[in-house]
Amino acid sequence: MNTNTKSDGGGSRARGMLRAAWRGFVLAVVSLPLAVLSFTLTAVSIALVPLGVGLFTTPWVLTGVRAFADRRRLLAAEWAGIRITSAYRPVPQGANPWTRTFAMLRDPATWRDLRWLPVDMTAGFLTALLPAVLVLYPLEGFALAAGLWRTMMDGTRGAYWYGFVPVSDQASALGAGVLGVVLLFLAHRYAVSAFQAHFRLTRALLTPTESELSERVRVLTETRRDAVDTSAAELRRIERDLHDGAQARLVAMGMDLGTIEALMDRDPERAKQLLAQARRSSADALAELRDLVRGIHPPVLAERGLGDAVRALALRLPVPCEVTVDLAGRAQAPVESAAYFAASEVLTNAVKHSGADRIWVDVHHAEGRLRVSVTDDGKGGAVVAAGSGLTGVERRLGTFDGVLAVSSPAGGPTMVTMEIPCELS
């Protein structure tokens, strides 16, 4: 029983050694050219910013660097069980090149990535390649011990060096074989640890500082507090609408029914008039209750998802609205609700204030973000300022770590882009 356990443990360690060697070799071969390319393109693109060209190329290059770093974070978790926190500040896709470029350059995570790239192409390359060297290099020692050393000797040069062993005859070749055994033993014990050292080095360079994490927590705390305040205000609005609308109509309808009961025998005509009025009041109260329920959570959103809910929203607009949806699944219900009401608010603003003749809505999911863009051909001039509807939209999105970008030059067109990080199911 104990023998089998030891055998299984040795086999598991051997499989781990071979897996670390293979993965390290692939990682070293693939990551070195990508790291060099990323660093070179970034340096050239940032250098071209003063000339204007870099304003257009830098966001794309830095997005690629972030994707490269995020891929390494994913491999660290999958291959070594090492979690590396990502703390990029969100950058809206709809912003102009100037805004996107300097938003990314002001992000400390960007410069952390750029410091990591030179280390990854040097020390990172060596630590990734080391497990493969520890596993493969002993094979040369075994081949020399088996007689391959004779093919290395051409008589015109001295001994063939294997590590620190000069091989010139069979005895020294056997010494190379012994060194190979020692190296293989070291690989068996330390190849996995050497492979993990690569990701520990990556974590040391890519992990955000405590101050960045504290700032992130502060921002999220503020957005959560805004969400609570918004929810309380929404609850008060619902109570007010019920009190002033449907409830008042139902009370009036009850009073009318009491009057009808008293007039039924002595004034049937008047009773019929009050019955018709009560029927209209009941229909109006039902319509107000339906509108109120739709404002809380529209049934089409719960039943058919965000895409169809936005289409239904567009059909009720007095302005022609074209909706494009590209969603491979559904986001979580709170995210869908936030995106729906944010889109509803933006569409309402466009109808009321833009003077647009046509509106376009694009809903899609890409790069782990749900994006809703609303474009109109109106007069422009929309801004995110205190008291504007867009401020409320920004707060609503901030609850889910989302962002809002507005491009609205004078004379139009206006494009409002909303992003919420999420995954689809």
Coordinates of C-alpha atoms in Angstrom, one line a residue:
M1 CA 0.0 0.0 0.0
N2 CA 2.7 2.5 0.9
T3 CA 4.8 1.4 -2.1
N4 CA 1.9 2.2 -4.4
T5 CA 1.4 5.6 -2.8
K6 CA 5.1 6.5 -3.2
S7 CA 4.9 5.3 -6.8
D8 CA 1.9 7.4 -7.6
G9 CA 3.6 10.4 -6.0
G10 CA 6.7 10.0 -8.0
G11 CA 4.7 9.6 -11.2
S12 CA 2.7 12.7 -10.4
R13 CA 5.9 14.7 -9.9
A14 CA 7.3 13.3 -13.1
R15 CA 4.2 14.4 -15.0
G16 CA 4.3 17.8 -13.4
M17 CA 8.0 18.1 -14.4
L18 CA 7.3 17.3 -18.0
R19 CA 4.2 19.5 -18.1
A20 CA 6.2 22.4 -16.7
A21 CA 9.0 21.9 -19.2
W22 CA 6.6 21.8 -22.2
R23 CA 4.5 24.8 -21.0
G24 CA 7.6 26.8 -20.1
F25 CA 9.2 26.1 -23.5
V26 CA 6.0 27.1 -25.4
L27 CA 5.6 30.2 -23.2
A28 CA 9.2 31.3 -23.8
V29 CA 9.1 30.8 -27.5
V30 CA 5.7 32.6 -27.9
S31 CA 6.1 35.4 -25.4
L32 CA 9.5 36.6 -26.3
P33 CA 8.6 37.9 -29.8
L34 CA 5.3 39.2 -28.6
A35 CA 6.9 41.1 -25.7
V36 CA 9.5 42.6 -28.0
L37 CA 6.9 43.6 -30.5
S38 CA 4.6 45.1 -27.9
F39 CA 7.3 47.1 -26.3
T40 CA 8.7 48.4 -29.6
L41 CA 5.3 49.4 -31.0
T42 CA 4.3 51.1 -27.8
A43 CA 7.6 53.1 -27.6
V44 CA 7.2 54.2 -31.3
S45 CA 3.5 55.0 -30.9
I46 CA 4.0 57.2 -27.8
A47 CA 6.9 59.0 -29.4
L48 CA 4.6 59.9 -32.3
V49 CA 1.9 61.4 -30.0
P50 CA 3.3 65.0 -30.4
L51 CA 3.1 64.6 -34.1
G52 CA -0.6 63.6 -33.9
V53 CA -0.2 60.1 -35.4
G54 CA 0.3 58.5 -32.0
L55 CA -3.1 59.8 -30.9
F56 CA -4.7 57.3 -33.2
T57 CA -2.3 54.4 -32.8
T58 CA -1.6 54.5 -29.1
P59 CA -5.0 53.4 -27.9
W60 CA -4.9 50.4 -30.2
V61 CA -1.4 49.4 -29.2
L62 CA -2.0 49.8 -25.5
T63 CA -5.2 47.8 -25.8
G64 CA -3.1 45.0 -27.4
V65 CA -0.6 45.3 -24.5
R66 CA -3.4 45.0 -22.0
A67 CA -4.7 41.9 -23.8
F68 CA -1.2 40.4 -23.7
A69 CA -0.8 41.1 -20.0
D70 CA -4.3 39.8 -19.3
R71 CA -3.5 36.6 -21.1
R72 CA -0.5 36.1 -18.9
R73 CA -2.7 36.7 -15.8
L74 CA -5.0 34.0 -17.1
L75 CA -2.1 31.5 -17.6
A76 CA -0.8 32.3 -14.2
A77 CA -4.1 31.3 -12.7
E78 CA -4.6 28.2 -14.9
W79 CA -1.0 26.9 -15.0
A80 CA 0.4 27.9 -11.6
G81 CA -2.6 28.8 -9.4
I82 CA -1.2 32.3 -9.0
R83 CA -3.8 35.1 -9.0
I84 CA -2.7 38.5 -10.5
T85 CA -5.2 41.3 -10.0
S86 CA -6.1 43.5 -12.9
A87 CA -6.9 47.1 -12.1
Y88 CA -7.2 49.0 -15.4
R89 CA -9.3 52.1 -15.4
P90 CA -12.1 51.7 -17.9
V91 CA -11.8 53.6 -21.2
P92 CA -14.9 54.2 -23.2
Q93 CA -14.7 53.1 -26.8
G94 CA -16.8 55.9 -28.1
A95 CA -14.5 58.7 -26.9
N96 CA -12.3 60.7 -29.3
P97 CA -8.7 59.6 -29.9
W98 CA -7.3 62.4 -27.7
T99 CA -9.4 61.4 -24.7
R100 CA -8.7 57.7 -25.1
T101 CA -5.0 58.2 -25.5
F102 CA -4.4 60.4 -22.5
A103 CA -6.9 58.4 -20.3
M104 CA -4.8 55.3 -21.0
L105 CA -1.5 57.1 -20.5
R106 CA -2.7 58.5 -17.1
D107 CA -3.6 55.0 -15.9
P108 CA -0.8 53.7 -13.6
A109 CA -1.6 50.2 -14.8
T110 CA -0.4 51.2 -18.3
W111 CA 3.1 52.1 -17.1
R112 CA 3.2 49.0 -14.9
D113 CA 2.6 46.9 -18.1
L114 CA 5.4 48.8 -19.9
R115 CA 7.8 48.2 -17.0
W116 CA 6.9 44.5 -17.1
L117 CA 7.5 44.0 -20.9
P118 CA 11.4 44.5 -20.7
V119 CA 11.6 42.2 -17.7
D120 CA 9.4 39.6 -19.4
M121 CA 11.6 39.5 -22.5
T122 CA 14.7 39.0 -20.3
A123 CA 14.3 37.5 -16.9
G124 CA 10.8 36.3 -17.7
F125 CA 12.1 34.5 -20.8
L126 CA 14.9 32.8 -18.8
T127 CA 12.6 31.6 -16.0
A128 CA 10.1 30.2 -18.5
L129 CA 12.8 28.4 -20.4
L130 CA 14.6 27.0 -17.3
P131 CA 12.3 24.0 -16.7
A132 CA 12.7 22.9 -20.3
V133 CA 16.5 23.2 -20.0
L134 CA 16.6 21.2 -16.8
V135 CA 14.6 18.4 -18.5
L136 CA 16.3 18.4 -21.9
Y137 CA 19.9 19.2 -21.1
P138 CA 20.5 15.9 -19.3
L139 CA 19.6 14.0 -22.5
E140 CA 22.8 15.3 -24.0
G141 CA 24.8 14.0 -21.1
F142 CA 23.3 10.6 -21.5
A143 CA 24.0 10.6 -25.3
L144 CA 27.7 11.5 -24.6
A145 CA 28.0 8.7 -22.1
A146 CA 26.5 6.3 -24.7
G147 CA 29.4 7.1 -27.1
L148 CA 28.2 10.2 -28.9
W149 CA 31.3 12.0 -27.6
R150 CA 33.3 10.4 -30.4
T151 CA 31.4 12.3 -33.0
M152 CA 32.2 15.5 -31.2
M153 CA 36.0 15.0 -31.4
D154 CA 37.6 15.9 -34.7
G155 CA 41.2 16.1 -33.5
T156 CA 41.6 19.7 -34.2
R157 CA 40.3 21.1 -31.0
G158 CA 40.3 20.2 -27.3
A159 CA 37.7 18.5 -25.2
Y160 CA 34.0 19.0 -25.7
W161 CA 32.5 20.7 -22.7
Y162 CA 29.3 19.5 -21.2
G163 CA 28.4 21.9 -18.4
F164 CA 31.7 22.0 -16.4
V165 CA 32.8 18.5 -17.5
P166 CA 35.4 18.4 -20.3
V167 CA 34.6 15.3 -22.4
S168 CA 37.6 13.8 -24.3
D169 CA 37.4 10.1 -23.6
Q170 CA 34.9 7.5 -22.4
A171 CA 35.7 8.1 -18.7
S172 CA 34.9 11.8 -18.9
A173 CA 31.9 10.9 -21.0
L174 CA 30.6 8.8 -18.2
G175 CA 31.2 11.9 -15.9
A176 CA 28.9 13.8 -18.3
G177 CA 26.3 11.1 -17.9
V178 CA 26.6 11.4 -14.1
L179 CA 26.1 15.2 -14.4
G180 CA 23.1 14.5 -16.5
V181 CA 21.6 12.3 -13.8
V182 CA 22.2 15.0 -11.2
L183 CA 20.5 17.6 -13.5
L184 CA 17.6 15.3 -14.1
F185 CA 17.2 14.8 -10.4
L186 CA 17.1 18.6 -9.9
A187 CA 14.6 18.9 -12.7
H188 CA 12.4 16.2 -11.0
R189 CA 12.4 18.2 -7.8
Y190 CA 12.5 21.8 -8.9
A191 CA 11.2 22.1 -12.5
V192 CA 7.7 23.0 -11.3
S193 CA 9.0 25.5 -8.8
A194 CA 11.2 27.1 -11.4
F195 CA 8.1 27.3 -13.7
Q196 CA 6.1 29.0 -10.9
A197 CA 9.0 31.4 -10.4
H198 CA 8.2 32.9 -13.8
F199 CA 4.6 33.7 -12.7
R200 CA 5.7 35.0 -9.3
L201 CA 8.0 37.4 -11.1
T202 CA 5.0 38.4 -13.3
R203 CA 2.8 38.9 -10.3
A204 CA 5.4 41.1 -8.6
L205 CA 5.5 43.4 -11.6
L206 CA 1.8 43.5 -12.6
T207 CA 0.0 43.6 -9.2
P208 CA -1.4 47.0 -8.5
T209 CA -0.2 49.0 -5.5
E210 CA -2.2 49.4 -2.3
S211 CA -2.9 53.0 -3.1
E212 CA -4.5 52.0 -6.5
L213 CA -6.6 49.4 -4.8
S214 CA -7.7 51.8 -2.1
E215 CA -8.6 54.4 -4.8
R216 CA -10.6 51.7 -6.6
V217 CA -12.4 50.7 -3.4
R218 CA -13.2 54.4 -2.8
V219 CA -14.7 54.9 -6.2
L220 CA -16.8 51.7 -5.9
T221 CA -18.0 52.8 -2.5
E222 CA -19.1 56.1 -3.8
T223 CA -20.9 54.5 -6.7
R224 CA -22.6 52.0 -4.4
R225 CA -23.7 54.9 -2.2
D226 CA -25.1 56.7 -5.2
A227 CA -27.0 53.6 -6.1
V228 CA -28.6 53.4 -2.7
D229 CA -29.6 57.1 -2.9
T230 CA -31.0 56.5 -6.4
S231 CA -32.9 53.5 -5.2
A232 CA -34.4 55.5 -2.3
A233 CA -35.4 58.3 -4.7
E234 CA -36.9 55.8 -7.0
L235 CA -38.9 54.3 -4.2
R236 CA -40.2 57.7 -3.2
R237 CA -41.2 58.4 -6.8
I238 CA -43.1 55.2 -7.0
E239 CA -44.9 56.0 -3.7
R240 CA -45.8 59.5 -5.0
D241 CA -47.0 58.2 -8.3
L242 CA -49.2 55.6 -6.6
H243 CA -50.6 58.2 -4.1
D244 CA -51.2 60.9 -6.7
G245 CA -52.2 58.7 -9.6
A246 CA -53.7 55.3 -9.3
Q247 CA -54.6 55.5 -5.7
A248 CA -56.5 58.8 -6.2
R249 CA -58.4 57.4 -9.1
L250 CA -59.4 54.3 -7.2
V251 CA -60.6 56.4 -4.2
A252 CA -62.6 58.6 -6.6
M253 CA -64.0 55.5 -8.3
G254 CA -65.1 54.1 -4.9
M255 CA -66.9 57.4 -4.1
D256 CA -68.6 57.3 -7.5
L257 CA -69.8 53.7 -6.9
G258 CA -71.3 54.8 -3.5
T259 CA -73.1 57.6 -5.3
I260 CA -74.3 55.3 -8.0
E261 CA -75.7 52.9 -5.4
A262 CA -77.7 55.8 -3.9
L263 CA -79.0 57.0 -7.3
M264 CA -79.8 53.7 -8.8
D265 CA -83.5 53.8 -7.9
R266 CA -84.3 57.5 -8.0
D267 CA -82.1 58.8 -10.9
P268 CA -81.0 55.9 -13.2
E269 CA -79.7 58.2 -16.0
R270 CA -77.4 60.0 -13.6
A271 CA -76.3 56.6 -12.2
K272 CA -75.4 55.4 -15.8
Q273 CA -73.3 58.5 -16.4
L274 CA -71.4 57.9 -13.1
L275 CA -71.0 54.2 -14.1
A276 CA -69.4 55.3 -17.4
Q277 CA -67.1 57.7 -15.5
A278 CA -66.1 54.9 -13.1
R279 CA -65.3 52.6 -16.0
R280 CA -63.0 55.3 -17.5
S281 CA -61.4 55.9 -14.1
S282 CA -60.7 52.1 -13.7
A283 CA -59.2 51.9 -17.2
D284 CA -57.0 55.0 -16.5
A285 CA -55.9 53.5 -13.1
L286 CA -55.0 50.2 -14.8
A287 CA -53.0 52.0 -17.5
E288 CA -51.1 54.0 -14.8
L289 CA -50.4 50.9 -12.9
R290 CA -49.1 49.2 -16.1
D291 CA -46.8 52.2 -16.8
L292 CA -45.6 52.1 -13.2
V293 CA -44.8 48.4 -13.4
R294 CA -43.1 48.9 -16.7
G295 CA -41.0 51.6 -15.1
I296 CA -39.9 49.3 -12.3
H297 CA -38.9 46.3 -14.5
P298 CA -40.5 45.9 -18.0
P299 CA -41.9 42.3 -18.5
V300 CA -40.2 42.1 -22.0
L301 CA -36.8 42.6 -20.4
A302 CA -37.3 39.8 -17.9
E303 CA -38.8 37.4 -20.5
R304 CA -36.9 38.1 -23.7
G305 CA -33.7 40.0 -22.7
L306 CA -32.1 43.3 -23.3
G307 CA -32.1 43.3 -27.1
D308 CA -35.9 42.8 -27.5
A309 CA -36.5 45.2 -24.6
V310 CA -34.6 48.0 -26.4
R311 CA -36.4 47.2 -29.6
A312 CA -39.7 47.5 -27.8
L313 CA -38.5 50.8 -26.3
A314 CA -37.6 52.1 -29.8
L315 CA -41.1 51.3 -31.2
R316 CA -42.7 53.6 -28.7
L317 CA -40.5 56.6 -29.7
P318 CA -42.0 59.4 -31.9
V319 CA -38.7 59.5 -33.9
P320 CA -37.7 56.7 -36.3
C321 CA -35.2 54.5 -34.4
E322 CA -33.0 51.7 -35.9
V323 CA -31.8 49.1 -33.4
T324 CA -28.9 46.7 -34.0
V325 CA -28.3 43.9 -31.5
D326 CA -25.4 41.4 -31.4
L327 CA -25.6 39.5 -28.1
A328 CA -24.6 35.8 -27.8
G329 CA -26.4 35.4 -24.5
R330 CA -27.8 37.3 -21.6
A331 CA -26.1 39.3 -18.9
Q332 CA -27.2 39.1 -15.2
A333 CA -30.6 40.7 -14.5
P334 CA -29.2 43.7 -12.6
V335 CA -26.8 44.5 -15.4
E336 CA -29.6 44.2 -18.0
S337 CA -31.8 46.4 -16.0
A338 CA -29.2 49.1 -15.6
A339 CA -28.4 49.0 -19.3
Y340 CA -32.1 49.2 -20.3
F341 CA -32.9 52.1 -18.1
A342 CA -29.7 53.9 -19.1
A343 CA -30.6 53.5 -22.7
S344 CA -34.2 54.6 -22.0
E345 CA -33.0 57.8 -20.4
V346 CA -30.6 58.6 -23.2
L347 CA -33.3 58.0 -25.8
T348 CA -35.7 60.2 -23.9
N349 CA -33.1 62.9 -23.8
A350 CA -32.5 62.5 -27.6
V351 CA -36.2 62.9 -28.3
K352 CA -36.8 65.8 -26.0
H353 CA -33.7 67.9 -26.6
S354 CA -31.8 67.0 -29.7
G355 CA -34.3 67.8 -32.4
A356 CA -33.2 64.6 -34.2
D357 CA -34.9 63.2 -37.3
R358 CA -33.5 59.7 -36.8
I359 CA -31.8 57.7 -34.0
W360 CA -29.6 54.6 -34.2
V361 CA -29.0 52.2 -31.3
D362 CA -26.3 49.5 -31.2
V363 CA -26.2 46.9 -28.5
H364 CA -23.4 44.4 -28.5
H365 CA -20.9 42.5 -26.2
A366 CA -17.2 42.5 -26.9
E367 CA -14.0 42.2 -24.9
G368 CA -15.9 41.3 -21.7
R369 CA -18.1 44.5 -21.9
L370 CA -21.7 45.2 -22.7
R371 CA -21.8 48.3 -25.0
V372 CA -24.9 50.3 -25.8
S373 CA -24.4 53.2 -28.2
V374 CA -27.1 55.7 -29.0
T375 CA -26.5 58.1 -32.0
D376 CA -28.8 60.8 -33.3
D377 CA -28.6 63.3 -36.1
G378 CA -29.7 66.2 -33.9
K379 CA -28.2 69.6 -33.1
G380 CA -25.6 68.3 -30.6
G381 CA -24.3 70.1 -27.6
A382 CA -25.1 67.3 -25.0
V383 CA -22.8 67.4 -22.0
V384 CA -22.5 65.4 -18.7
A385 CA -23.1 68.2 -16.2
A386 CA -24.8 68.6 -12.8
G387 CA -28.6 68.5 -13.3
S388 CA -28.5 66.8 -16.7
G389 CA -30.1 63.4 -17.3
L390 CA -26.7 62.1 -18.4
T391 CA -25.4 62.6 -14.9
G392 CA -28.0 60.1 -13.6
V393 CA -27.1 57.7 -16.3
E394 CA -23.4 57.9 -15.3
R395 CA -24.3 57.2 -11.7
R396 CA -26.4 54.3 -12.7
L397 CA -23.6 52.8 -14.8
G398 CA -21.0 53.5 -12.1
T399 CA -22.8 51.1 -9.7
F400 CA -21.7 48.3 -12.0
D401 CA -18.2 49.8 -12.7
G402 CA -19.5 51.0 -16.0
V403 CA -18.6 54.2 -17.9
L404 CA -20.3 56.8 -20.0
A405 CA -18.8 58.6 -23.0
V406 CA -20.4 61.4 -24.9
S407 CA -19.4 62.9 -28.2
S408 CA -21.7 65.8 -29.1
P409 CA -20.1 68.6 -31.1
A410 CA -22.2 71.7 -31.9
G411 CA -24.4 70.9 -34.9
G412 CA -24.3 67.2 -34.2
P413 CA -24.3 64.3 -34.4
T414 CA -24.5 63.1 -30.9
M415 CA -23.1 59.7 -29.9
V416 CA -23.6 58.4 -26.3
T417 CA -21.7 55.2 -25.5
M418 CA -22.4 53.2 -22.3
E419 CA -20.2 50.3 -21.2
I420 CA -20.7 47.8 -18.4
P421 CA -18.1 45.0 -17.7
C422 CA -19.9 41.7 -17.6
E423 CA -20.1 38.2 -19.0
L424 CA -22.9 36.6 -20.9
S425 CA -24.5 33.3 -20.1

